[in-house]
Amino acid sequence: MPSFETGTRQGRLRQYQLQLIERIQAARSGALAARKELGVMLGGRPCLLDLTQLGEIVIAAGVQIQGVPLAQDWYLGLAAMRGRLTGVVDLARYMGEPACAPGNHCRIITFSPRLGLNCALLVERVLGLRQLRTMQPVSVPDAPPSWAAQALRDSEGQQWLRLDLAQLAQAERFLDAGFGGLADYKDIC
């Protein structure tokens, strides 16, 4: 039998999710004057995701992911989400960072249907909305992939990596989640 505290916590999480959904919908409709992005933690690295490229945010603990044989280690498998099979990717592992450690803080963020790829990302935690106008561009070492080519620093000195999911959804390596040997790919951050 669930305790009162568990029910209260679930209620607060649901309210938080509803607020995020409202903000995402407001951003899509142009109701937000300033450009905002969703801050997430990936492999210990703060990253920004364009709200217009996102679908929904789901608590990872409530989603059962079925592994797929002979897939890359960053491709976690398939999950039934809203009646559709959705591929789930540990983007931190894909980027060469440590894998997302399971826990109550993990979230699964689906791609917007407009991107044409039924996919979702596992992230360590959602950090909330961030305003781009308060951030300054910083130089990116080496030559990062096009989907992760912009680094920004906020007013507190925190560096963020801005990710473009539309470009990621077109990256050859991302689309080839099957294990095909040790090919030399250039789109690792």
Short mmCIF file of C-alpha atoms in Angstrom, two decimals:
data_model
loop_
_atom_site.label_atom_id
_atom_site.label_comp_id
_atom_site.label_asym_id
_atom_site.label_seq_id
_atom_site.Cartn_x
_atom_site.Cartn_y
_atom_site.Cartn_z
CA MET A 1 0.00 0.00 0.00
CA PRO A 2 1.54 3.38 -1.01
CA SER A 3 2.20 5.80 1.80
CA PHE A 4 0.85 9.33 1.98
CA GLU A 5 4.37 10.68 1.32
CA THR A 6 4.69 8.65 -1.89
CA GLY A 7 1.33 9.93 -3.12
CA THR A 8 2.30 13.52 -2.34
CA ARG A 9 5.63 13.12 -4.13
CA GLN A 10 3.91 11.64 -7.19
CA GLY A 11 1.43 14.53 -7.16
CA ARG A 12 4.26 17.07 -7.13
CA LEU A 13 6.06 15.25 -9.96
CA ARG A 14 2.85 15.21 -12.00
CA GLN A 15 2.34 18.93 -11.38
CA TYR A 16 5.95 19.62 -12.45
CA GLN A 17 5.44 17.60 -15.64
CA LEU A 18 2.24 19.49 -16.43
CA GLN A 19 4.02 22.82 -15.96
CA LEU A 20 6.80 21.73 -18.31
CA ILE A 21 4.27 20.57 -20.91
CA GLU A 22 2.48 23.93 -20.68
CA ARG A 23 5.75 25.77 -21.15
CA ILE A 24 6.73 23.60 -24.11
CA GLN A 25 3.34 24.23 -25.73
CA ALA A 26 3.63 27.96 -25.03
CA ALA A 27 7.08 28.01 -26.63
CA ARG A 28 5.76 26.22 -29.72
CA SER A 29 2.90 28.69 -30.09
CA GLY A 30 5.25 31.66 -29.83
CA ALA A 31 3.79 32.82 -26.51
CA LEU A 32 7.26 33.15 -24.98
CA ALA A 33 8.98 36.31 -26.13
CA ALA A 34 12.46 35.25 -25.08
CA ARG A 35 13.93 32.05 -26.52
CA LYS A 36 14.12 29.41 -23.83
CA GLU A 37 15.61 25.95 -23.93
CA LEU A 38 15.32 22.96 -21.65
CA GLY A 39 18.39 22.32 -19.54
CA VAL A 40 19.29 18.66 -19.00
CA MET A 41 22.26 16.82 -17.52
CA LEU A 42 23.98 14.29 -19.81
CA GLY A 43 27.02 12.40 -18.53
CA GLY A 44 27.65 15.11 -15.95
CA ARG A 45 27.56 17.78 -18.67
CA PRO A 46 24.85 20.48 -18.72
CA CYS A 47 23.15 20.58 -22.11
CA LEU A 48 20.38 22.61 -23.74
CA LEU A 49 17.57 21.21 -25.89
CA ASP A 50 15.36 23.32 -28.15
CA LEU A 51 11.79 23.12 -26.85
CA THR A 52 10.38 22.99 -30.37
CA GLN A 53 12.28 19.74 -31.00
CA LEU A 54 10.88 17.97 -27.94
CA GLY A 55 7.79 15.87 -27.42
CA GLU A 56 7.07 14.85 -23.86
CA ILE A 57 9.05 14.26 -20.70
CA VAL A 58 8.46 10.97 -18.89
CA ILE A 59 9.83 9.62 -15.61
CA ALA A 60 12.23 6.87 -16.70
CA ALA A 61 11.46 4.59 -13.75
CA GLY A 62 7.92 4.10 -15.08
CA VAL A 63 9.01 3.01 -18.56
CA GLN A 64 9.97 -0.55 -19.41
CA ILE A 65 12.68 -0.65 -22.09
CA GLN A 66 13.15 -3.88 -24.00
CA GLY A 67 16.74 -4.40 -25.14
CA VAL A 68 17.51 -5.10 -28.79
CA PRO A 69 20.08 -7.77 -29.74
CA LEU A 70 23.20 -6.67 -31.60
CA ALA A 71 22.60 -2.97 -30.94
CA GLN A 72 25.20 -0.39 -29.95
CA ASP A 73 25.61 0.04 -26.17
CA TRP A 74 24.12 3.54 -26.33
CA TYR A 75 20.91 2.22 -27.92
CA LEU A 76 18.97 1.00 -24.88
CA GLY A 77 16.10 -0.57 -26.79
CA LEU A 78 12.40 -0.08 -27.44
CA ALA A 79 9.69 1.22 -25.13
CA ALA A 80 5.93 1.37 -25.62
CA MET A 81 5.05 5.04 -25.15
CA ARG A 82 1.53 6.26 -25.85
CA GLY A 83 0.85 3.12 -27.86
CA ARG A 84 3.89 3.51 -30.12
CA LEU A 85 7.22 1.72 -30.08
CA THR A 86 9.90 4.30 -29.41
CA GLY A 87 13.66 3.78 -29.62
CA VAL A 88 15.43 4.94 -26.45
CA VAL A 89 19.00 6.23 -26.60
CA ASP A 90 21.39 7.00 -23.76
CA LEU A 91 22.71 10.19 -25.35
CA ALA A 92 25.46 10.58 -22.74
CA ARG A 93 26.91 7.20 -23.73
CA TYR A 94 26.49 8.08 -27.42
CA MET A 95 28.52 11.26 -26.77
CA GLY A 96 31.34 9.25 -25.16
CA GLU A 97 30.40 10.21 -21.59
CA PRO A 98 29.58 7.80 -18.73
CA ALA A 99 26.23 6.04 -19.08
CA CYS A 100 23.22 7.52 -17.33
CA ALA A 101 23.03 6.03 -13.84
CA PRO A 102 19.53 4.73 -13.14
CA GLY A 103 17.51 6.53 -10.50
CA ASN A 104 14.36 8.48 -9.75
CA HIS A 105 15.92 11.62 -11.22
CA CYS A 106 16.26 10.15 -14.76
CA ARG A 107 13.84 11.25 -17.48
CA ILE A 108 13.03 10.11 -20.98
CA ILE A 109 12.46 12.95 -23.44
CA THR A 110 10.79 12.11 -26.74
CA PHE A 111 11.62 13.77 -30.03
CA SER A 112 8.97 16.01 -31.54
CA PRO A 113 6.90 14.19 -34.17
CA ARG A 114 8.00 16.94 -36.60
CA LEU A 115 11.52 15.47 -36.60
CA GLY A 116 10.20 12.31 -38.24
CA LEU A 117 12.07 9.93 -35.93
CA ASN A 118 10.24 7.95 -33.27
CA CYS A 119 13.01 8.25 -30.73
CA ALA A 120 13.59 9.33 -27.14
CA LEU A 121 16.62 10.29 -25.05
CA LEU A 122 17.46 9.12 -21.56
CA VAL A 123 18.82 12.04 -19.51
CA GLU A 124 20.23 12.09 -15.98
CA ARG A 125 18.00 14.91 -14.87
CA VAL A 126 16.00 17.86 -16.11
CA LEU A 127 17.46 21.17 -14.96
CA GLY A 128 14.59 23.43 -16.03
CA LEU A 129 14.23 26.19 -18.59
CA ARG A 130 17.13 28.47 -19.51
CA GLN A 131 17.06 31.73 -21.47
CA LEU A 132 19.49 31.93 -24.36
CA ARG A 133 19.59 35.73 -24.28
CA THR A 134 21.40 35.59 -20.92
CA MET A 135 24.17 33.35 -22.32
CA GLN A 136 27.34 34.13 -24.23
CA PRO A 137 28.93 31.91 -26.90
CA VAL A 138 32.27 30.30 -26.03
CA SER A 139 34.72 28.52 -28.30
CA VAL A 140 34.37 24.76 -28.65
CA PRO A 141 37.61 22.75 -28.54
CA ASP A 142 38.33 20.44 -31.47
CA ALA A 143 35.69 20.02 -34.16
CA PRO A 144 32.46 18.83 -32.57
CA PRO A 145 29.65 17.30 -34.64
CA SER A 146 27.17 19.74 -36.21
CA TRP A 147 24.42 18.70 -33.78
CA ALA A 148 26.56 19.79 -30.78
CA ALA A 149 28.55 22.67 -32.20
CA GLN A 150 27.44 25.50 -29.91
CA ALA A 151 28.78 26.03 -26.41
CA LEU A 152 27.38 28.80 -24.21
CA ARG A 153 28.22 30.24 -20.80
CA ASP A 154 25.51 31.55 -18.50
CA SER A 155 25.74 34.54 -16.16
CA GLU A 156 26.92 32.25 -13.33
CA GLY A 157 29.86 30.94 -15.37
CA GLN A 158 28.31 27.52 -16.06
CA GLN A 159 29.11 26.19 -19.54
CA TRP A 160 26.31 24.56 -21.55
CA LEU A 161 26.41 22.48 -24.72
CA ARG A 162 23.49 23.29 -27.04
CA LEU A 163 22.24 20.23 -28.92
CA ASP A 164 20.27 20.27 -32.17
CA LEU A 165 18.08 17.16 -32.23
CA ALA A 166 17.03 17.77 -35.85
CA GLN A 167 20.65 17.45 -36.96
CA LEU A 168 21.25 14.54 -34.57
CA ALA A 169 18.28 12.72 -36.12
CA GLN A 170 20.07 12.91 -39.49
CA ALA A 171 23.52 11.84 -38.28
CA GLU A 172 24.59 8.59 -39.96
CA ARG A 173 26.00 7.08 -36.78
CA PHE A 174 22.86 7.91 -34.79
CA LEU A 175 20.65 6.28 -37.39
CA ASP A 176 22.81 3.13 -37.45
CA ALA A 177 22.21 1.73 -33.97
CA GLY A 178 23.04 -1.81 -35.06
CA PHE A 179 26.40 -3.24 -34.13
CA GLY A 180 28.38 -3.27 -37.35
CA GLY A 181 31.90 -3.57 -35.99
CA LEU A 182 34.24 -0.77 -34.98
CA ALA A 183 33.63 1.84 -37.67
CA ASP A 184 35.48 5.14 -37.34
CA TYR A 185 32.85 7.82 -36.68
CA LYS A 186 33.54 11.54 -36.33
CA ASP A 187 30.38 12.73 -34.56
CA ILE A 188 31.35 11.95 -30.96
CA CYS A 189 31.59 15.03 -28.73
#
